[in-house]
mmCIF file with all atom_site columns, N, CA and C in Angstrom:
data_model
loop_
_atom_site.group_PDB
_atom_site.id
_atom_site.type_symbol
_atom_site.label_atom_id
_atom_site.label_alt_id
_atom_site.label_comp_id
_atom_site.label_asym_id
_atom_site.label_entity_id
_atom_site.label_seq_id
_atom_site.pdbx_PDB_ins_code
_atom_site.Cartn_x
_atom_site.Cartn_y
_atom_site.Cartn_z
_atom_site.occupancy
_atom_site.B_iso_or_equiv
_atom_site.pdbx_formal_charge
_atom_site.auth_seq_id
_atom_site.auth_comp_id
_atom_site.auth_asym_id
_atom_site.auth_atom_id
_atom_site.pdbx_PDB_model_num
ATOM 1   N N  . UNK F 1 1  ? -17.454 155.383 59.912 1.00 39.00 ? 1  UNK F N  1
ATOM 2   C CA . UNK F 1 1  ? -17.658 155.264 61.279 1.00 39.00 ? 1  UNK F CA 1
ATOM 3   C C  . UNK F 1 1  ? -18.751 156.540 61.455 1.00 39.00 ? 1  UNK F C  1
ATOM 4   N N  . UNK F 1 2  ? -19.736 156.143 61.957 1.00 56.00 ? 2  UNK F N  1
ATOM 5   C CA . UNK F 1 2  ? -20.907 157.132 62.614 1.00 56.00 ? 2  UNK F CA 1
ATOM 6   C C  . UNK F 1 2  ? -20.653 157.867 63.920 1.00 56.00 ? 2  UNK F C  1
ATOM 7   N N  . UNK F 1 3  ? -20.597 159.008 63.787 1.00 69.00 ? 3  UNK F N  1
ATOM 8   C CA . UNK F 1 3  ? -20.272 160.020 64.922 1.00 69.00 ? 3  UNK F CA 1
ATOM 9   C C  . UNK F 1 3  ? -21.783 160.124 65.733 1.00 69.00 ? 3  UNK F C  1
ATOM 10  N N  . UNK F 1 4  ? -21.732 160.302 67.046 1.00 86.00 ? 4  UNK F N  1
ATOM 11  C CA . UNK F 1 4  ? -23.036 160.127 67.834 1.00 86.00 ? 4  UNK F CA 1
ATOM 12  C C  . UNK F 1 4  ? -23.165 162.002 67.649 1.00 86.00 ? 4  UNK F C  1
ATOM 13  N N  . UNK F 1 5  ? -24.349 162.290 67.594 1.00 86.00 ? 5  UNK F N  1
ATOM 14  C CA . UNK F 1 5  ? -25.119 163.917 67.743 1.00 86.00 ? 5  UNK F CA 1
ATOM 15  C C  . UNK F 1 5  ? -24.939 164.232 69.181 1.00 86.00 ? 5  UNK F C  1
ATOM 16  N N  . UNK F 1 6  ? -24.533 165.391 69.425 1.00 90.00 ? 6  UNK F N  1
ATOM 17  C CA . UNK F 1 6  ? -25.035 165.855 70.846 1.00 90.00 ? 6  UNK F CA 1
ATOM 18  C C  . UNK F 1 6  ? -26.323 166.524 71.123 1.00 90.00 ? 6  UNK F C  1
ATOM 19  N N  . UNK F 1 7  ? -26.625 166.665 72.226 1.00 92.00 ? 7  UNK F N  1
ATOM 20  C CA . UNK F 1 7  ? -27.899 167.296 72.496 1.00 92.00 ? 7  UNK F CA 1
ATOM 21  C C  . UNK F 1 7  ? -28.498 168.282 71.547 1.00 92.00 ? 7  UNK F C  1
ATOM 22  N N  . UNK F 1 8  ? -27.443 169.301 71.582 1.00 94.00 ? 8  UNK F N  1
ATOM 23  C CA . UNK F 1 8  ? -27.841 170.634 71.062 1.00 94.00 ? 8  UNK F CA 1
ATOM 24  C C  . UNK F 1 8  ? -28.018 170.300 69.545 1.00 94.00 ? 8  UNK F C  1
ATOM 25  N N  . UNK F 1 9  ? -27.135 169.389 68.962 1.00 93.00 ? 9  UNK F N  1
ATOM 26  C CA . UNK F 1 9  ? -27.437 168.953 67.413 1.00 93.00 ? 9  UNK F CA 1
ATOM 27  C C  . UNK F 1 9  ? -28.382 168.256 67.285 1.00 93.00 ? 9  UNK F C  1
ATOM 28  N N  . UNK F 1 10 ? -29.072 167.549 67.857 1.00 93.00 ? 10 UNK F N  1
ATOM 29  C CA . UNK F 1 10 ? -30.124 166.647 67.836 1.00 93.00 ? 10 UNK F CA 1
ATOM 30  C C  . UNK F 1 10 ? -31.134 167.716 67.782 1.00 93.00 ? 10 UNK F C  1
ATOM 31  N N  . UNK F 1 11 ? -31.189 168.770 68.674 1.00 94.00 ? 11 UNK F N  1
ATOM 32  C CA . UNK F 1 11 ? -32.227 169.717 68.868 1.00 94.00 ? 11 UNK F CA 1
ATOM 33  C C  . UNK F 1 11 ? -32.560 170.632 67.375 1.00 94.00 ? 11 UNK F C  1
ATOM 34  N N  . UNK F 1 12 ? -31.358 171.014 66.842 1.00 94.00 ? 12 UNK F N  1
ATOM 35  C CA . UNK F 1 12 ? -30.982 171.610 65.395 1.00 94.00 ? 12 UNK F CA 1
ATOM 36  C C  . UNK F 1 12 ? -31.755 170.926 64.564 1.00 94.00 ? 12 UNK F C  1
ATOM 37  N N  . UNK F 1 13 ? -31.416 169.348 64.446 1.00 93.00 ? 13 UNK F N  1
ATOM 38  C CA . UNK F 1 13 ? -31.949 168.529 63.591 1.00 93.00 ? 13 UNK F CA 1
ATOM 39  C C  . UNK F 1 13 ? -33.534 168.277 63.418 1.00 93.00 ? 13 UNK F C  1
ATOM 40  N N  . UNK F 1 14 ? -33.793 168.321 64.753 1.00 94.00 ? 14 UNK F N  1
ATOM 41  C CA . UNK F 1 14 ? -35.482 168.274 65.222 1.00 94.00 ? 14 UNK F CA 1
ATOM 42  C C  . UNK F 1 14 ? -36.043 169.631 64.642 1.00 94.00 ? 14 UNK F C  1
ATOM 43  N N  . UNK F 1 15 ? -35.404 170.661 64.821 1.00 96.00 ? 15 UNK F N  1
ATOM 44  C CA . UNK F 1 15 ? -36.347 172.015 64.399 1.00 96.00 ? 15 UNK F CA 1
ATOM 45  C C  . UNK F 1 15 ? -36.317 172.110 62.986 1.00 96.00 ? 15 UNK F C  1
ATOM 46  N N  . UNK F 1 16 ? -35.021 171.661 62.305 1.00 94.00 ? 16 UNK F N  1
ATOM 47  C CA . UNK F 1 16 ? -35.030 171.557 61.002 1.00 94.00 ? 16 UNK F CA 1
ATOM 48  C C  . UNK F 1 16 ? -36.362 170.775 60.184 1.00 94.00 ? 16 UNK F C  1
ATOM 49  N N  . UNK F 1 17 ? -36.343 169.375 60.855 1.00 95.00 ? 17 UNK F N  1
ATOM 50  C CA . UNK F 1 17 ? -37.417 168.507 60.579 1.00 95.00 ? 17 UNK F CA 1
ATOM 51  C C  . UNK F 1 17 ? -38.510 169.271 60.502 1.00 95.00 ? 17 UNK F C  1
ATOM 52  N N  . UNK F 1 18 ? -38.746 169.954 61.684 1.00 96.00 ? 18 UNK F N  1
ATOM 53  C CA . UNK F 1 18 ? -40.348 170.740 61.984 1.00 96.00 ? 18 UNK F CA 1
ATOM 54  C C  . UNK F 1 18 ? -40.569 171.827 60.772 1.00 96.00 ? 18 UNK F C  1
ATOM 55  N N  . UNK F 1 19 ? -39.666 172.384 60.846 1.00 95.00 ? 19 UNK F N  1
ATOM 56  C CA . UNK F 1 19 ? -39.685 173.679 59.435 1.00 95.00 ? 19 UNK F CA 1
ATOM 57  C C  . UNK F 1 19 ? -39.727 172.593 58.239 1.00 95.00 ? 19 UNK F C  1
ATOM 58  N N  . UNK F 1 20 ? -39.084 171.455 57.738 1.00 93.00 ? 20 UNK F N  1
ATOM 59  C CA . UNK F 1 20 ? -39.010 170.991 56.603 1.00 93.00 ? 20 UNK F CA 1
ATOM 60  C C  . UNK F 1 20 ? -40.851 170.375 56.578 1.00 93.00 ? 20 UNK F C  1
ATOM 61  N N  . UNK F 1 21 ? -41.336 170.007 57.625 1.00 95.00 ? 21 UNK F N  1
ATOM 62  C CA . UNK F 1 21 ? -42.312 169.419 57.503 1.00 95.00 ? 21 UNK F CA 1
ATOM 63  C C  . UNK F 1 21 ? -43.550 170.260 57.414 1.00 95.00 ? 21 UNK F C  1
ATOM 64  N N  . UNK F 1 22 ? -43.429 171.743 57.855 1.00 95.00 ? 22 UNK F N  1
ATOM 65  C CA . UNK F 1 22 ? -44.369 172.839 57.633 1.00 95.00 ? 22 UNK F CA 1
ATOM 66  C C  . UNK F 1 22 ? -44.312 172.694 56.320 1.00 95.00 ? 22 UNK F C  1
ATOM 67  N N  . UNK F 1 23 ? -43.071 173.258 55.696 1.00 91.00 ? 23 UNK F N  1
ATOM 68  C CA . UNK F 1 23 ? -42.749 173.472 54.077 1.00 91.00 ? 23 UNK F CA 1
ATOM 69  C C  . UNK F 1 23 ? -43.803 172.702 53.109 1.00 91.00 ? 23 UNK F C  1
ATOM 70  N N  . UNK F 1 24 ? -43.495 171.353 53.667 1.00 92.00 ? 24 UNK F N  1
ATOM 71  C CA . UNK F 1 24 ? -44.040 170.067 52.827 1.00 92.00 ? 24 UNK F CA 1
ATOM 72  C C  . UNK F 1 24 ? -45.685 170.041 52.891 1.00 92.00 ? 24 UNK F C  1
ATOM 73  N N  . UNK F 1 25 ? -46.292 170.357 54.084 1.00 94.00 ? 25 UNK F N  1
ATOM 74  C CA . UNK F 1 25 ? -47.747 170.536 54.231 1.00 94.00 ? 25 UNK F CA 1
ATOM 75  C C  . UNK F 1 25 ? -48.153 171.931 53.273 1.00 94.00 ? 25 UNK F C  1
ATOM 76  N N  . UNK F 1 26 ? -47.323 173.101 53.390 1.00 92.00 ? 26 UNK F N  1
ATOM 77  C CA . UNK F 1 26 ? -47.577 174.160 52.645 1.00 92.00 ? 26 UNK F CA 1
ATOM 78  C C  . UNK F 1 26 ? -47.685 173.857 51.341 1.00 92.00 ? 26 UNK F C  1
ATOM 79  N N  . UNK F 1 27 ? -46.537 173.574 51.025 1.00 90.00 ? 27 UNK F N  1
ATOM 80  C CA . UNK F 1 27 ? -46.653 172.944 49.425 1.00 90.00 ? 27 UNK F CA 1
ATOM 81  C C  . UNK F 1 27 ? -47.560 171.911 48.748 1.00 90.00 ? 27 UNK F C  1
ATOM 82  N N  . UNK F 1 28 ? -48.121 170.970 49.752 1.00 91.00 ? 28 UNK F N  1
ATOM 83  C CA . UNK F 1 28 ? -49.273 170.234 49.268 1.00 91.00 ? 28 UNK F CA 1
ATOM 84  C C  . UNK F 1 28 ? -50.162 170.669 48.913 1.00 91.00 ? 28 UNK F C  1
ATOM 85  N N  . UNK F 1 29 ? -50.671 171.712 50.121 1.00 93.00 ? 29 UNK F N  1
ATOM 86  C CA . UNK F 1 29 ? -51.896 172.208 50.193 1.00 93.00 ? 29 UNK F CA 1
ATOM 87  C C  . UNK F 1 29 ? -52.051 173.182 48.956 1.00 93.00 ? 29 UNK F C  1
ATOM 88  N N  . UNK F 1 30 ? -51.254 173.957 48.982 1.00 92.00 ? 30 UNK F N  1
ATOM 89  C CA . UNK F 1 30 ? -50.963 175.093 47.657 1.00 92.00 ? 30 UNK F CA 1
ATOM 90  C C  . UNK F 1 30 ? -51.024 174.435 46.440 1.00 92.00 ? 30 UNK F C  1
ATOM 91  N N  . UNK F 1 31 ? -50.459 173.121 46.019 1.00 90.00 ? 31 UNK F N  1
ATOM 92  C CA . UNK F 1 31 ? -50.316 172.450 44.943 1.00 90.00 ? 31 UNK F CA 1
ATOM 93  C C  . UNK F 1 31 ? -51.660 171.983 44.415 1.00 90.00 ? 31 UNK F C  1
ATOM 94  N N  . UNK F 1 32 ? -52.579 171.857 45.110 1.00 89.00 ? 32 UNK F N  1
ATOM 95  C CA . UNK F 1 32 ? -54.123 171.536 44.999 1.00 89.00 ? 32 UNK F CA 1
ATOM 96  C C  . UNK F 1 32 ? -54.878 172.729 44.417 1.00 89.00 ? 32 UNK F C  1
ATOM 97  N N  . UNK F 1 33 ? -54.332 173.893 45.144 1.00 94.00 ? 33 UNK F N  1
ATOM 98  C CA . UNK F 1 33 ? -54.909 175.146 44.632 1.00 94.00 ? 33 UNK F CA 1
ATOM 99  C C  . UNK F 1 33 ? -54.726 175.929 43.010 1.00 94.00 ? 33 UNK F C  1
ATOM 100 N N  . UNK F 1 34 ? -53.335 175.231 42.744 1.00 93.00 ? 34 UNK F N  1
ATOM 101 C CA . UNK F 1 34 ? -52.815 175.886 41.311 1.00 93.00 ? 34 UNK F CA 1
ATOM 102 C C  . UNK F 1 34 ? -53.609 175.356 40.135 1.00 93.00 ? 34 UNK F C  1
ATOM 103 N N  . UNK F 1 35 ? -53.588 176.126 39.399 1.00 94.00 ? 35 UNK F N  1
ATOM 104 C CA . UNK F 1 35 ? -54.295 175.637 38.166 1.00 94.00 ? 35 UNK F CA 1
ATOM 105 C C  . UNK F 1 35 ? -53.053 175.773 36.884 1.00 94.00 ? 35 UNK F C  1
ATOM 106 N N  . UNK F 1 36 ? -52.265 176.344 37.038 1.00 95.00 ? 36 UNK F N  1
ATOM 107 C CA . UNK F 1 36 ? -51.108 176.524 35.879 1.00 95.00 ? 36 UNK F CA 1
ATOM 108 C C  . UNK F 1 36 ? -50.252 175.031 36.148 1.00 95.00 ? 36 UNK F C  1
ATOM 109 N N  . UNK F 1 37 ? -50.223 174.660 34.944 1.00 95.00 ? 37 UNK F N  1
ATOM 110 C CA . UNK F 1 37 ? -49.231 173.257 34.876 1.00 95.00 ? 37 UNK F CA 1
ATOM 111 C C  . UNK F 1 37 ? -47.895 173.095 35.244 1.00 95.00 ? 37 UNK F C  1
ATOM 112 N N  . UNK F 1 38 ? -47.391 174.609 34.735 1.00 96.00 ? 38 UNK F N  1
ATOM 113 C CA . UNK F 1 38 ? -45.892 174.514 34.835 1.00 96.00 ? 38 UNK F CA 1
ATOM 114 C C  . UNK F 1 38 ? -45.695 174.732 36.431 1.00 96.00 ? 38 UNK F C  1
ATOM 115 N N  . UNK F 1 39 ? -46.285 175.811 37.113 1.00 94.00 ? 39 UNK F N  1
ATOM 116 C CA . UNK F 1 39 ? -46.374 175.808 38.484 1.00 94.00 ? 39 UNK F CA 1
ATOM 117 C C  . UNK F 1 39 ? -46.478 174.453 39.404 1.00 94.00 ? 39 UNK F C  1
ATOM 118 N N  . UNK F 1 40 ? -47.826 173.836 38.904 1.00 94.00 ? 40 UNK F N  1
ATOM 119 C CA . UNK F 1 40 ? -47.826 172.773 39.403 1.00 94.00 ? 40 UNK F CA 1
ATOM 120 C C  . UNK F 1 40 ? -46.650 171.710 39.621 1.00 94.00 ? 40 UNK F C  1
ATOM 121 N N  . UNK F 1 41 ? -46.273 171.473 38.402 1.00 94.00 ? 41 UNK F N  1
ATOM 122 C CA . UNK F 1 41 ? -44.820 171.031 38.182 1.00 94.00 ? 41 UNK F CA 1
ATOM 123 C C  . UNK F 1 41 ? -43.687 171.248 39.082 1.00 94.00 ? 41 UNK F C  1
ATOM 124 N N  . UNK F 1 42 ? -43.742 172.676 39.249 1.00 93.00 ? 42 UNK F N  1
ATOM 125 C CA . UNK F 1 42 ? -42.688 172.964 40.522 1.00 93.00 ? 42 UNK F CA 1
ATOM 126 C C  . UNK F 1 42 ? -42.899 172.934 41.586 1.00 93.00 ? 42 UNK F C  1
ATOM 127 N N  . UNK F 1 43 ? -44.210 172.695 42.078 1.00 93.00 ? 43 UNK F N  1
ATOM 128 C CA . UNK F 1 43 ? -44.568 172.555 43.214 1.00 93.00 ? 43 UNK F CA 1
ATOM 129 C C  . UNK F 1 43 ? -44.552 171.456 43.712 1.00 93.00 ? 43 UNK F C  1
ATOM 130 N N  . UNK F 1 44 ? -44.919 170.244 42.965 1.00 94.00 ? 44 UNK F N  1
ATOM 131 C CA . UNK F 1 44 ? -44.663 168.859 43.083 1.00 94.00 ? 44 UNK F CA 1
ATOM 132 C C  . UNK F 1 44 ? -43.031 168.395 43.210 1.00 94.00 ? 44 UNK F C  1
ATOM 133 N N  . UNK F 1 45 ? -42.497 169.136 42.405 1.00 94.00 ? 45 UNK F N  1
ATOM 134 C CA . UNK F 1 45 ? -40.859 169.064 42.510 1.00 94.00 ? 45 UNK F CA 1
ATOM 135 C C  . UNK F 1 45 ? -40.348 169.508 43.923 1.00 94.00 ? 45 UNK F C  1
ATOM 136 N N  . UNK F 1 46 ? -40.883 170.115 44.335 1.00 92.00 ? 46 UNK F N  1
ATOM 137 C CA . UNK F 1 46 ? -40.649 170.880 45.985 1.00 92.00 ? 46 UNK F CA 1
ATOM 138 C C  . UNK F 1 46 ? -40.967 170.101 46.872 1.00 92.00 ? 46 UNK F C  1
ATOM 139 N N  . UNK F 1 47 ? -42.136 169.500 46.752 1.00 93.00 ? 47 UNK F N  1
ATOM 140 C CA . UNK F 1 47 ? -43.060 168.670 47.434 1.00 93.00 ? 47 UNK F CA 1
ATOM 141 C C  . UNK F 1 47 ? -41.839 167.312 47.583 1.00 93.00 ? 47 UNK F C  1
ATOM 142 N N  . UNK F 1 48 ? -41.602 166.815 46.417 1.00 94.00 ? 48 UNK F N  1
ATOM 143 C CA . UNK F 1 48 ? -40.745 165.785 46.587 1.00 94.00 ? 48 UNK F CA 1
ATOM 144 C C  . UNK F 1 48 ? -39.180 166.083 47.418 1.00 94.00 ? 48 UNK F C  1
ATOM 145 N N  . UNK F 1 49 ? -38.837 167.302 47.073 1.00 93.00 ? 49 UNK F N  1
ATOM 146 C CA . UNK F 1 49 ? -37.889 167.742 47.636 1.00 93.00 ? 49 UNK F CA 1
ATOM 147 C C  . UNK F 1 49 ? -37.687 167.757 48.952 1.00 93.00 ? 49 UNK F C  1
ATOM 148 N N  . UNK F 1 50 ? -38.807 168.295 49.612 1.00 92.00 ? 50 UNK F N  1
ATOM 149 C CA . UNK F 1 50 ? -39.116 168.237 50.958 1.00 92.00 ? 50 UNK F CA 1
ATOM 150 C C  . UNK F 1 50 ? -39.201 166.724 51.738 1.00 92.00 ? 50 UNK F C  1
ATOM 151 N N  . UNK F 1 51 ? -39.912 166.121 51.172 1.00 95.00 ? 51 UNK F N  1
ATOM 152 C CA . UNK F 1 51 ? -39.908 164.583 51.487 1.00 95.00 ? 51 UNK F CA 1
ATOM 153 C C  . UNK F 1 51 ? -38.514 163.911 51.756 1.00 95.00 ? 51 UNK F C  1
ATOM 154 N N  . UNK F 1 52 ? -37.673 164.143 50.651 1.00 95.00 ? 52 UNK F N  1
ATOM 155 C CA . UNK F 1 52 ? -36.000 163.650 50.634 1.00 95.00 ? 52 UNK F CA 1
ATOM 156 C C  . UNK F 1 52 ? -35.351 164.258 51.739 1.00 95.00 ? 52 UNK F C  1
ATOM 157 N N  . UNK F 1 53 ? -35.665 165.705 51.922 1.00 93.00 ? 53 UNK F N  1
ATOM 158 C CA . UNK F 1 53 ? -34.833 166.200 53.112 1.00 93.00 ? 53 UNK F CA 1
ATOM 159 C C  . UNK F 1 53 ? -35.407 165.567 54.436 1.00 93.00 ? 53 UNK F C  1
ATOM 160 N N  . UNK F 1 54 ? -36.608 165.544 54.458 1.00 95.00 ? 54 UNK F N  1
ATOM 161 C CA . UNK F 1 54 ? -37.202 165.043 55.523 1.00 95.00 ? 54 UNK F CA 1
ATOM 162 C C  . UNK F 1 54 ? -36.520 163.578 55.993 1.00 95.00 ? 54 UNK F C  1
ATOM 163 N N  . UNK F 1 55 ? -36.733 162.917 55.062 1.00 95.00 ? 55 UNK F N  1
ATOM 164 C CA . UNK F 1 55 ? -35.865 161.513 55.097 1.00 95.00 ? 55 UNK F CA 1
ATOM 165 C C  . UNK F 1 55 ? -34.283 161.501 55.429 1.00 95.00 ? 55 UNK F C  1
ATOM 166 N N  . UNK F 1 56 ? -33.668 162.523 54.887 1.00 94.00 ? 56 UNK F N  1
ATOM 167 C CA . UNK F 1 56 ? -32.169 162.483 55.375 1.00 94.00 ? 56 UNK F CA 1
ATOM 168 C C  . UNK F 1 56 ? -32.311 162.905 56.521 1.00 94.00 ? 56 UNK F C  1
ATOM 169 N N  . UNK F 1 57 ? -32.971 163.887 57.175 1.00 93.00 ? 57 UNK F N  1
ATOM 170 C CA . UNK F 1 57 ? -32.845 164.221 58.510 1.00 93.00 ? 57 UNK F CA 1
ATOM 171 C C  . UNK F 1 57 ? -33.075 163.424 59.409 1.00 93.00 ? 57 UNK F C  1
ATOM 172 N N  . UNK F 1 58 ? -33.972 162.398 59.242 1.00 93.00 ? 58 UNK F N  1
ATOM 173 C CA . UNK F 1 58 ? -34.527 161.429 59.841 1.00 93.00 ? 58 UNK F CA 1
ATOM 174 C C  . UNK F 1 58 ? -33.618 160.406 60.165 1.00 93.00 ? 58 UNK F C  1
ATOM 175 N N  . UNK F 1 59 ? -32.728 160.247 59.448 1.00 92.00 ? 59 UNK F N  1
ATOM 176 C CA . UNK F 1 59 ? -31.711 159.195 59.131 1.00 92.00 ? 59 UNK F CA 1
ATOM 177 C C  . UNK F 1 59 ? -30.484 159.640 60.217 1.00 92.00 ? 59 UNK F C  1
ATOM 178 N N  . UNK F 1 60 ? -30.413 161.037 60.436 1.00 86.00 ? 60 UNK F N  1
ATOM 179 C CA . UNK F 1 60 ? -29.511 161.416 61.264 1.00 86.00 ? 60 UNK F CA 1
ATOM 180 C C  . UNK F 1 60 ? -29.888 161.204 62.914 1.00 86.00 ? 60 UNK F C  1
ATOM 181 N N  . UNK F 1 61 ? -31.073 161.036 62.770 1.00 86.00 ? 61 UNK F N  1
ATOM 182 C CA . UNK F 1 61 ? -31.661 160.713 64.651 1.00 86.00 ? 61 UNK F CA 1
ATOM 183 C C  . UNK F 1 61 ? -31.779 159.426 64.782 1.00 86.00 ? 61 UNK F C  1
ATOM 184 N N  . UNK F 1 62 ? -31.712 158.551 63.828 1.00 81.00 ? 62 UNK F N  1
ATOM 185 C CA . UNK F 1 62 ? -31.811 157.150 64.162 1.00 81.00 ? 62 UNK F CA 1
ATOM 186 C C  . UNK F 1 62 ? -30.374 156.432 64.570 1.00 81.00 ? 62 UNK F C  1
#
């Protein structure tokens, strides 16, 4: 059974989503500037992780 989030909890989830969105944007931009392949791979993994986190957080709000 799914529990409803309170107003304060929804606000916290929204703040986390904004933070993760900013992290995703930064990682995506920086990945384009990197020339080292190992670092680029790590940044790609970081980008994918932030996308998964955003999807998980979004699911808590719907």
